[in-house]
PDB file of N, CA and C in Angstrom:
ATOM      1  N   UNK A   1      12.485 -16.217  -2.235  1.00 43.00           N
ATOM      2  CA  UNK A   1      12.328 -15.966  -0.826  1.00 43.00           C
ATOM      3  C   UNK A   1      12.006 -17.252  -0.134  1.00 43.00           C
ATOM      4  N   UNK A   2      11.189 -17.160   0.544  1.00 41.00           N
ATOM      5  CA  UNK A   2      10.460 -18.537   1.087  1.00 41.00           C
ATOM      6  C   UNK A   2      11.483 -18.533   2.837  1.00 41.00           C
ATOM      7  N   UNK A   3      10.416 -18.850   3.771  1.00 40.00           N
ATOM      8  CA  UNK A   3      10.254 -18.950   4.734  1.00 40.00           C
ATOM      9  C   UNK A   3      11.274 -20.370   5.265  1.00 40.00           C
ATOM     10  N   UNK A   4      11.699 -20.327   6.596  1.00 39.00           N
ATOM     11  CA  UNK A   4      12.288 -21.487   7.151  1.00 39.00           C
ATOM     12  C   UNK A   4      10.749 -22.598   7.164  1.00 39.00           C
ATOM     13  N   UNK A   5      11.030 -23.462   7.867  1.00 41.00           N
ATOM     14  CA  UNK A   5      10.029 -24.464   7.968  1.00 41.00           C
ATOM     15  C   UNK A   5      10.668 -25.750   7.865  1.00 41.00           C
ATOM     16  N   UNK A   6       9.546 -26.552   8.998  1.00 41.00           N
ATOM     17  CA  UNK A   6       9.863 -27.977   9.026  1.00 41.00           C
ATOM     18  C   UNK A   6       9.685 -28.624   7.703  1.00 41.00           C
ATOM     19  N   UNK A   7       9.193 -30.028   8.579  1.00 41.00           N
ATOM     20  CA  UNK A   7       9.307 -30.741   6.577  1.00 41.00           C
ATOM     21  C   UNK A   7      10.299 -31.795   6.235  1.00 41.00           C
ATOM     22  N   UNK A   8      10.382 -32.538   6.171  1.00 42.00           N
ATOM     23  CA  UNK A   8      11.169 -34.085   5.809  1.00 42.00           C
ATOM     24  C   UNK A   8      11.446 -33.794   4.343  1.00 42.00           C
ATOM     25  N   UNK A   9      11.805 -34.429   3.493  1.00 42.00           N
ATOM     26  CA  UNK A   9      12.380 -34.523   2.002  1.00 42.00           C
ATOM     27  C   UNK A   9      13.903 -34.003   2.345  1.00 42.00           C
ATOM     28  N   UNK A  10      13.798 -32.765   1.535  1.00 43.00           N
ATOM     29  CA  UNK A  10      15.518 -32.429   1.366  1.00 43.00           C
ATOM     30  C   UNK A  10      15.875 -32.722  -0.153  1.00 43.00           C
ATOM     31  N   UNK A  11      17.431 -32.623   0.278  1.00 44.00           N
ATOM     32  CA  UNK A  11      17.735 -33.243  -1.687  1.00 44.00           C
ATOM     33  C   UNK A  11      17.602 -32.246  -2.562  1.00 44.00           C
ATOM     34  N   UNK A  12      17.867 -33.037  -3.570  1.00 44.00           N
ATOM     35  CA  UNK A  12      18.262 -31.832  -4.648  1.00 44.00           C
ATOM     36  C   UNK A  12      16.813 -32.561  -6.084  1.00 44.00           C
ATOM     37  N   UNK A  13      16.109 -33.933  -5.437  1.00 46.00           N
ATOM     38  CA  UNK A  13      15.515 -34.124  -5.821  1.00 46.00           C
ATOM     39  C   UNK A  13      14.243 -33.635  -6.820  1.00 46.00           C
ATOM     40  N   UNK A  14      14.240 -33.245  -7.916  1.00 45.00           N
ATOM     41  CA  UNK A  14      13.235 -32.652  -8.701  1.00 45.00           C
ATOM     42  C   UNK A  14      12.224 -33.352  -8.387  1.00 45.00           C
ATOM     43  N   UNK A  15      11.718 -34.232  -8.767  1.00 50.00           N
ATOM     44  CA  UNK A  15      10.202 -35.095  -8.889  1.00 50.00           C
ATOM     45  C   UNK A  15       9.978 -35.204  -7.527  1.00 50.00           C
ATOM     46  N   UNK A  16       8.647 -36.451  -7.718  1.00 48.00           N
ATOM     47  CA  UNK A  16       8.119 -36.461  -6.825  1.00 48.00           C
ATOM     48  C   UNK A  16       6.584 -35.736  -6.432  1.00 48.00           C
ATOM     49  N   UNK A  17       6.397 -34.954  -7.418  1.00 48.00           N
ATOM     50  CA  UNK A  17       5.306 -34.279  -8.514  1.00 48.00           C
ATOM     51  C   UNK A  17       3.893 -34.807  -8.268  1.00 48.00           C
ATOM     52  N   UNK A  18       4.141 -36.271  -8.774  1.00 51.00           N
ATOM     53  CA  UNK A  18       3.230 -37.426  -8.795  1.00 51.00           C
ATOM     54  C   UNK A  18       2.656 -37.815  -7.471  1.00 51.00           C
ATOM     55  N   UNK A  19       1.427 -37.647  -7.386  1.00 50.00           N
ATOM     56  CA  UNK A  19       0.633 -37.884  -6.498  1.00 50.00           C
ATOM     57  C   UNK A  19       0.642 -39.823  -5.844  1.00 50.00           C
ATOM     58  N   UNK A  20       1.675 -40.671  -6.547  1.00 55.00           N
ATOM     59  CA  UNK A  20       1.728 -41.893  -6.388  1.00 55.00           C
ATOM     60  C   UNK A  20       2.693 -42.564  -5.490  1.00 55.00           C
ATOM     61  N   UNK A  21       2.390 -43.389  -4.272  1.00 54.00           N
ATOM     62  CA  UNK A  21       3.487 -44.152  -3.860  1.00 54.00           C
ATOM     63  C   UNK A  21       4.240 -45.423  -4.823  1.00 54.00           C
ATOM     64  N   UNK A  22       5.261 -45.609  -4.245  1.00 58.00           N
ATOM     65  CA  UNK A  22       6.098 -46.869  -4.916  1.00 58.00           C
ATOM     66  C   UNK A  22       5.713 -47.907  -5.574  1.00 58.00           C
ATOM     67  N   UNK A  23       4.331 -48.025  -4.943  1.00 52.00           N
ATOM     68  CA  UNK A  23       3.470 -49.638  -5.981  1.00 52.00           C
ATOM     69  C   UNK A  23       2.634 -49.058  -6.871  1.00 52.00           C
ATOM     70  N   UNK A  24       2.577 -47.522  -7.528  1.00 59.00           N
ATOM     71  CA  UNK A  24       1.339 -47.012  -8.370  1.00 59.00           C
ATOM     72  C   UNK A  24       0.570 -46.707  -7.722  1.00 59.00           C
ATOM     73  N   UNK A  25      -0.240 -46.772  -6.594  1.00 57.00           N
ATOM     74  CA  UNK A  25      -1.002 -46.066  -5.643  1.00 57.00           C
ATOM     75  C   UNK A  25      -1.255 -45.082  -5.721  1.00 57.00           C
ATOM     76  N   UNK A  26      -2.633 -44.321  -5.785  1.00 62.00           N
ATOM     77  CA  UNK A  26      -2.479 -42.889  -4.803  1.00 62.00           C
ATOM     78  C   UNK A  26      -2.351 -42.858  -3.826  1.00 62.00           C
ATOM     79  N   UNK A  27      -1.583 -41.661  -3.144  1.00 68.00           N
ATOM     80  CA  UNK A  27      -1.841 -41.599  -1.911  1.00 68.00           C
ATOM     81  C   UNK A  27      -2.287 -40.264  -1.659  1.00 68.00           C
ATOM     82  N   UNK A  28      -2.814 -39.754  -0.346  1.00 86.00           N
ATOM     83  CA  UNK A  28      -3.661 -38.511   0.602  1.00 86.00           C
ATOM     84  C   UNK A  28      -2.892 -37.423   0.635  1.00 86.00           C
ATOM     85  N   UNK A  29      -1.358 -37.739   0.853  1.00 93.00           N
ATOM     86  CA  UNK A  29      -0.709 -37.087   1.205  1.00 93.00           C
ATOM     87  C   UNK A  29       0.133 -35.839   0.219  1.00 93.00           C
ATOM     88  N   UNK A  30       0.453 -34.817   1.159  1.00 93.00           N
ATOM     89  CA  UNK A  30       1.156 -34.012   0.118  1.00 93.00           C
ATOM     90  C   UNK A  30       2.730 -33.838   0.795  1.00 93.00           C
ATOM     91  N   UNK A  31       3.920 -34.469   0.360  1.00 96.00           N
ATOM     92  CA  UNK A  31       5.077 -34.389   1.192  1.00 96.00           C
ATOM     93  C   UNK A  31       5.723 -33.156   1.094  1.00 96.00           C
ATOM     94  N   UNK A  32       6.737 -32.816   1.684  1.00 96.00           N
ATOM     95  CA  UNK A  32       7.738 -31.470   1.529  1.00 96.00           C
ATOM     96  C   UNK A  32       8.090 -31.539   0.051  1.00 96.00           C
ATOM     97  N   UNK A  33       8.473 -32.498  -0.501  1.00 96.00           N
ATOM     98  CA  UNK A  33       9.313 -32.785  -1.358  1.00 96.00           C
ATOM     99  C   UNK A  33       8.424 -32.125  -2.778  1.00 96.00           C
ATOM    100  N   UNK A  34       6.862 -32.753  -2.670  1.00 94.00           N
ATOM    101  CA  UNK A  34       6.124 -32.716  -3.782  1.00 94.00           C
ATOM    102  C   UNK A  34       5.795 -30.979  -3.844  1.00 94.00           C
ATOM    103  N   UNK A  35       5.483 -30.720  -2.710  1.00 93.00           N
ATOM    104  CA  UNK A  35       5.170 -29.230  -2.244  1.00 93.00           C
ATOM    105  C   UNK A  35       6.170 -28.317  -3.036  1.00 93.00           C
ATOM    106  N   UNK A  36       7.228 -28.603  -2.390  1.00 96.00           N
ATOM    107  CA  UNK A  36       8.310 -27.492  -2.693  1.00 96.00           C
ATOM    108  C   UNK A  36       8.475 -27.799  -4.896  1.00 96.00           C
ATOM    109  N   UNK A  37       8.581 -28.805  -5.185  1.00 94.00           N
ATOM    110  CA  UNK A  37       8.353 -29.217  -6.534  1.00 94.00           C
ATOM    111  C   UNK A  37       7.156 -28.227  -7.308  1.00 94.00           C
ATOM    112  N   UNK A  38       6.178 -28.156  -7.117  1.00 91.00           N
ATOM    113  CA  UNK A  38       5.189 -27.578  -6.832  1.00 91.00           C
ATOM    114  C   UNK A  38       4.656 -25.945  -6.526  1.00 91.00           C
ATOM    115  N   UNK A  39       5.671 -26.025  -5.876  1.00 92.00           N
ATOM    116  CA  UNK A  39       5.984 -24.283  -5.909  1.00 92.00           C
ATOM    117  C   UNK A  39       7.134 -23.518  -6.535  1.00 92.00           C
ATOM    118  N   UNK A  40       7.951 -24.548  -6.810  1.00 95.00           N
ATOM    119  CA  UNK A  40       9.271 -23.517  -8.041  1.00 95.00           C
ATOM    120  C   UNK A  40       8.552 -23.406  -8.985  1.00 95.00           C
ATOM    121  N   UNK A  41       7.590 -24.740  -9.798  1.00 90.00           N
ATOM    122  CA  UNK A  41       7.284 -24.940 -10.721  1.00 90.00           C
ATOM    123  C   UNK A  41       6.198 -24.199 -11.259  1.00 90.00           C
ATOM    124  N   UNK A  42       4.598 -23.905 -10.379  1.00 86.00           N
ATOM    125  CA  UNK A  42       3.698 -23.027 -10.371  1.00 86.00           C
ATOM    126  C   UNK A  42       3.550 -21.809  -9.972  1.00 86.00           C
ATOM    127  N   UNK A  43       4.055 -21.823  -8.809  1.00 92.00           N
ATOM    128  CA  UNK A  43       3.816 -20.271  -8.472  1.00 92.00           C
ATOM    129  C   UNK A  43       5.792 -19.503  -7.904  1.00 92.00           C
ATOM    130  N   UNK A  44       6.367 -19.905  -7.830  1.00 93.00           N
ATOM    131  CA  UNK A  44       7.255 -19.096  -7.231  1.00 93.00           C
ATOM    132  C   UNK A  44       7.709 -17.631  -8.350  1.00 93.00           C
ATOM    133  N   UNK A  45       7.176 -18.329 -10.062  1.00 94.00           N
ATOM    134  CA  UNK A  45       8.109 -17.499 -11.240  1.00 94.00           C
ATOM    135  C   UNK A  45       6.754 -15.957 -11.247  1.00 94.00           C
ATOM    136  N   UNK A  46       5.622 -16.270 -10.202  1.00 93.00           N
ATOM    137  CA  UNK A  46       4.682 -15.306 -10.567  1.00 93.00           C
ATOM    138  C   UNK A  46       4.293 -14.386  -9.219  1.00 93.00           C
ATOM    139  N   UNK A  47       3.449 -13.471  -9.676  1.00 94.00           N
ATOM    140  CA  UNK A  47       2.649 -12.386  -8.778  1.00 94.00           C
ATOM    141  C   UNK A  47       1.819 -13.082  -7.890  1.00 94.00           C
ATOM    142  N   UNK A  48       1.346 -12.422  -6.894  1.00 93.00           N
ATOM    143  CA  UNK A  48       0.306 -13.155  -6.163  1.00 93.00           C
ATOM    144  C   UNK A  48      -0.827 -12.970  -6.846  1.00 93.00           C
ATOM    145  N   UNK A  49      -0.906 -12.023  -7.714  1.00 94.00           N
ATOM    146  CA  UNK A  49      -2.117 -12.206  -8.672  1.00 94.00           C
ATOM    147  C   UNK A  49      -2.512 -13.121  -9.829  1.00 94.00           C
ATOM    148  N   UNK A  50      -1.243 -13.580 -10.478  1.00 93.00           N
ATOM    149  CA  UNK A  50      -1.287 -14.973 -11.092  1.00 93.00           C
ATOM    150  C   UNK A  50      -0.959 -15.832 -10.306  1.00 93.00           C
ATOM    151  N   UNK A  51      -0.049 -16.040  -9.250  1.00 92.00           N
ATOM    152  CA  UNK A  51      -0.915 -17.142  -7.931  1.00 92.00           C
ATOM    153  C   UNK A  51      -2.095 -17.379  -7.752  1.00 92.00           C
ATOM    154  N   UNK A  52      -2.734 -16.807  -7.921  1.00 91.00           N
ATOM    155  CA  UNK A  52      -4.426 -17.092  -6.782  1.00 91.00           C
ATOM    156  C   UNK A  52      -4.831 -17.790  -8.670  1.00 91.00           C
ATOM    157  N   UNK A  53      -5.009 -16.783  -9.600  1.00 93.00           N
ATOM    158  CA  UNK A  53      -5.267 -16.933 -11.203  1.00 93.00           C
ATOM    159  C   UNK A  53      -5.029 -18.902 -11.237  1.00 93.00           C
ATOM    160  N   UNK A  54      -3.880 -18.919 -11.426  1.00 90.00           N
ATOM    161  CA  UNK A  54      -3.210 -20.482 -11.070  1.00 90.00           C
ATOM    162  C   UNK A  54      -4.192 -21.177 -10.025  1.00 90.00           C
ATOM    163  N   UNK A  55      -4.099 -20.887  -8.924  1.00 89.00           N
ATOM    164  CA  UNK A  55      -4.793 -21.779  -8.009  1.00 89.00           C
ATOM    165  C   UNK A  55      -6.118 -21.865  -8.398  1.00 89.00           C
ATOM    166  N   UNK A  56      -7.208 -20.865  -9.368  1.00 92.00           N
ATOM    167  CA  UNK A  56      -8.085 -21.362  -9.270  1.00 92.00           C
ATOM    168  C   UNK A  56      -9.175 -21.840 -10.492  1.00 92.00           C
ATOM    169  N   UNK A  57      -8.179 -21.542 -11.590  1.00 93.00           N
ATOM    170  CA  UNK A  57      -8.501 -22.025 -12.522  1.00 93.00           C
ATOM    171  C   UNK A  57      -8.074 -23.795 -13.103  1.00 93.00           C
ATOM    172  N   UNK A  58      -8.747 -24.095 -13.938  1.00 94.00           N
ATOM    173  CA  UNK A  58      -8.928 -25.353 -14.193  1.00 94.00           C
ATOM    174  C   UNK A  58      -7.257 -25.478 -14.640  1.00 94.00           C
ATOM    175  N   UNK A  59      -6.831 -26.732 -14.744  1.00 89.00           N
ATOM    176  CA  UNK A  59      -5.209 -26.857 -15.492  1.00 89.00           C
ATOM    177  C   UNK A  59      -5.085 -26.782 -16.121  1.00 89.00           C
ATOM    178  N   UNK A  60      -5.908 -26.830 -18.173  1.00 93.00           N
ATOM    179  CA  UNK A  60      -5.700 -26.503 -18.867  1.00 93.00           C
ATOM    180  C   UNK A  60      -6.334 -25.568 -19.492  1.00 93.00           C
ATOM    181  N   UNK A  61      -7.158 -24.532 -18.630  1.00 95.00           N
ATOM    182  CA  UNK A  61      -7.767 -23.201 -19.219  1.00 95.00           C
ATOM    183  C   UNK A  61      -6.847 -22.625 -18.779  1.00 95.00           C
ATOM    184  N   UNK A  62      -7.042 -21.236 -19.834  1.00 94.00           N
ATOM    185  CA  UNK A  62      -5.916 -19.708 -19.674  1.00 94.00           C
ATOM    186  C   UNK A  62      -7.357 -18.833 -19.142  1.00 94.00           C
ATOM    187  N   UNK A  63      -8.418 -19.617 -18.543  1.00 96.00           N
ATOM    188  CA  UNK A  63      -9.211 -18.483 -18.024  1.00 96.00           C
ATOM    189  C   UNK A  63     -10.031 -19.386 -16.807  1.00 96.00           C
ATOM    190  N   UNK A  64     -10.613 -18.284 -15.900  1.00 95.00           N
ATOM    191  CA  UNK A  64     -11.622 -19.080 -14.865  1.00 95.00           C
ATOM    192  C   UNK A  64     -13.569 -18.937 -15.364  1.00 95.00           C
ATOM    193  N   UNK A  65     -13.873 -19.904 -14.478  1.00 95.00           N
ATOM    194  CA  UNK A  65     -15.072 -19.704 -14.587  1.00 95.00           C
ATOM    195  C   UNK A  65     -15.968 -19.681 -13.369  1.00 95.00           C
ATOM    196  N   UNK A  66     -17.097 -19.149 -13.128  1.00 92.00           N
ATOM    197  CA  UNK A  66     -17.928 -19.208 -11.926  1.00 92.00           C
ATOM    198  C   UNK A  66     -17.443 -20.609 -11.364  1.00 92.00           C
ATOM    199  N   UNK A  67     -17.664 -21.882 -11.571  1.00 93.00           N
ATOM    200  CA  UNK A  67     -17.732 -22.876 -10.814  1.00 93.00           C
ATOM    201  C   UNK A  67     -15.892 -22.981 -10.414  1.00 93.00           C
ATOM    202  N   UNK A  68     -15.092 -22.217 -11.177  1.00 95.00           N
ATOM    203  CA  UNK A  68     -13.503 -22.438 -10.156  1.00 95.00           C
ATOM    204  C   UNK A  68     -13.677 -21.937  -8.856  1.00 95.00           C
ATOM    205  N   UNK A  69     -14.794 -21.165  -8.194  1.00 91.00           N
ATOM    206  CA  UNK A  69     -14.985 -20.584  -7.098  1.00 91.00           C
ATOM    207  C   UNK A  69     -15.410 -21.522  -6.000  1.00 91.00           C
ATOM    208  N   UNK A  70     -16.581 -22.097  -6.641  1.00 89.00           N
ATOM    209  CA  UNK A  70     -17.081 -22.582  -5.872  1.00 89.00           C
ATOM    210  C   UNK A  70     -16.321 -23.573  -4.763  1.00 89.00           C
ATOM    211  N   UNK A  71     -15.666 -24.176  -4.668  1.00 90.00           N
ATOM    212  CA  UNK A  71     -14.607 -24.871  -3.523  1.00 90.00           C
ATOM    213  C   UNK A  71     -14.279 -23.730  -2.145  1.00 90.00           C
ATOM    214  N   UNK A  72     -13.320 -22.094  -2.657  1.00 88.00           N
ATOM    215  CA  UNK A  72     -13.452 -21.440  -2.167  1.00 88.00           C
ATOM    216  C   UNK A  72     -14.800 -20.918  -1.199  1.00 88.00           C
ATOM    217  N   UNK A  73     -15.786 -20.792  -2.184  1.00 86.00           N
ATOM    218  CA  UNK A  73     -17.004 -20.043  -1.546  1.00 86.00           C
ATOM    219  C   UNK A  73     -17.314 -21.246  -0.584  1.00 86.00           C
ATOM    220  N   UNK A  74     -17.385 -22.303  -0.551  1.00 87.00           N
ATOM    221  CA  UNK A  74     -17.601 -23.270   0.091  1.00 87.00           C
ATOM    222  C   UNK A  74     -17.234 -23.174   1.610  1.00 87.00           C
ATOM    223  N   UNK A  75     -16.078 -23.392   1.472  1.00 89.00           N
ATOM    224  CA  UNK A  75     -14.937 -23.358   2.678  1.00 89.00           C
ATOM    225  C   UNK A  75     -15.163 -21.805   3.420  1.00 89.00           C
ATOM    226  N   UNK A  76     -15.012 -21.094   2.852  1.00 88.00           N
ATOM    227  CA  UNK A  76     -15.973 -19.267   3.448  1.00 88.00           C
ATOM    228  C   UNK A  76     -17.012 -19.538   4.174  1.00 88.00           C
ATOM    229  N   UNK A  77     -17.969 -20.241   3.293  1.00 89.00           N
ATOM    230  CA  UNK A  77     -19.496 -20.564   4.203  1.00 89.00           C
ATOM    231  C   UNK A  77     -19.080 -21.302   5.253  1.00 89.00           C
ATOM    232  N   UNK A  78     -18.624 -22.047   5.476  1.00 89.00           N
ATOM    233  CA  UNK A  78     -18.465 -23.091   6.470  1.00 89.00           C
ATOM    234  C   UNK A  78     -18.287 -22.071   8.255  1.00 89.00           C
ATOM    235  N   UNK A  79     -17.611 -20.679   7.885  1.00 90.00           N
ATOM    236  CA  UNK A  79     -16.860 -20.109   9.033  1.00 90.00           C
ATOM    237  C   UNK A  79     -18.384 -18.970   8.438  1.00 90.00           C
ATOM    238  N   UNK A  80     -18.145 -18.206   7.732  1.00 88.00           N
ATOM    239  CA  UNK A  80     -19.241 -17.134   7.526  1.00 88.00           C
ATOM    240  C   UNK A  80     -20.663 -17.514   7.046  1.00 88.00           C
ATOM    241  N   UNK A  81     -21.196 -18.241   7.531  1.00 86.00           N
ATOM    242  CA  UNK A  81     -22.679 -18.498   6.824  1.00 86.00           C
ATOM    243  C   UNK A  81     -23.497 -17.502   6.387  1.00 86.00           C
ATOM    244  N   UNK A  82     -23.708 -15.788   6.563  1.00 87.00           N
ATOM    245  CA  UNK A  82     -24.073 -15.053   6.699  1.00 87.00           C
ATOM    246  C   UNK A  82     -24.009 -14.361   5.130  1.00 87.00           C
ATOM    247  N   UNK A  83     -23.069 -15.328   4.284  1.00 83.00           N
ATOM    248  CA  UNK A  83     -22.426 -14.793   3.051  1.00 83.00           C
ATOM    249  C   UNK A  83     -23.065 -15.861   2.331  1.00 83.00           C
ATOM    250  N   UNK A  84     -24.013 -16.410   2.674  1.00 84.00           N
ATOM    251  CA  UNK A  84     -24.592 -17.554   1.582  1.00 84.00           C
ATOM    252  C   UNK A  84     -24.959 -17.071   0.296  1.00 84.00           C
ATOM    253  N   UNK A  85     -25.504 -15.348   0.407  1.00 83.00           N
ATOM    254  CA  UNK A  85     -25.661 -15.149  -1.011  1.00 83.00           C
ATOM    255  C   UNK A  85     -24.677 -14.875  -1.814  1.00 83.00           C
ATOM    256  N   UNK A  86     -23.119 -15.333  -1.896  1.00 71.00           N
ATOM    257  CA  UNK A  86     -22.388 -15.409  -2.391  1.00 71.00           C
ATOM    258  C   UNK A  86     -22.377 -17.198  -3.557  1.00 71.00           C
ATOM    259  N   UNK A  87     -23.117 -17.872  -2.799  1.00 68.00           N
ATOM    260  CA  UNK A  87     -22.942 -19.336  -3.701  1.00 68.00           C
ATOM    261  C   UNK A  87     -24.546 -19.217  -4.933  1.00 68.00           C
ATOM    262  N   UNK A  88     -24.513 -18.136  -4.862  1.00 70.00           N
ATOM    263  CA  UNK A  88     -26.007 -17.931  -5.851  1.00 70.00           C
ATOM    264  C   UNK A  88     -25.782 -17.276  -7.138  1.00 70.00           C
TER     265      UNK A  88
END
């Protein structure tokens, strides 16, 4: 499926994966190119329930743990403070 949308890249380009510009660098950024790479590869072959599973477990566990949350619960508090006893 997948939605229209802006976005530069294109191509039939696979890679691009790599979080690195041209001199070895990291860079901040996340392009169309790496994105879409990124989503055939992790989540497009699954459920939204092994989506989220994927997103929030570590990369080489087949399981999560309390602290894969914490980023989430984080970003929650920030808008709901009222849910603090959720980071306990």
């Amino acid at each position: 499926g997948g939605g229209g949308g802006g976005g530069g890249g294109g191509g039939n380009d696979e890679d691009g994966a790599a979080g690195n510009d041209e001199d070895g660098g990291n860079v901040d950024v996340v392009t169309y190119r790496m994105f879409r790479w990124y989503w055939k590869l992790e989540m497009e072959p699954y459920d939204a329930f092994e989506r989220f599973f994927r997103l929030i477990k570590q990369p080489d566990a087949e399981y999560v743990v309390r602290d894969d949350f914490l980023p989430y619960i984080k970003e929650l508090l920030k808008d709901h403070p009222g849910l603090e006893f959720l980071s306990n």
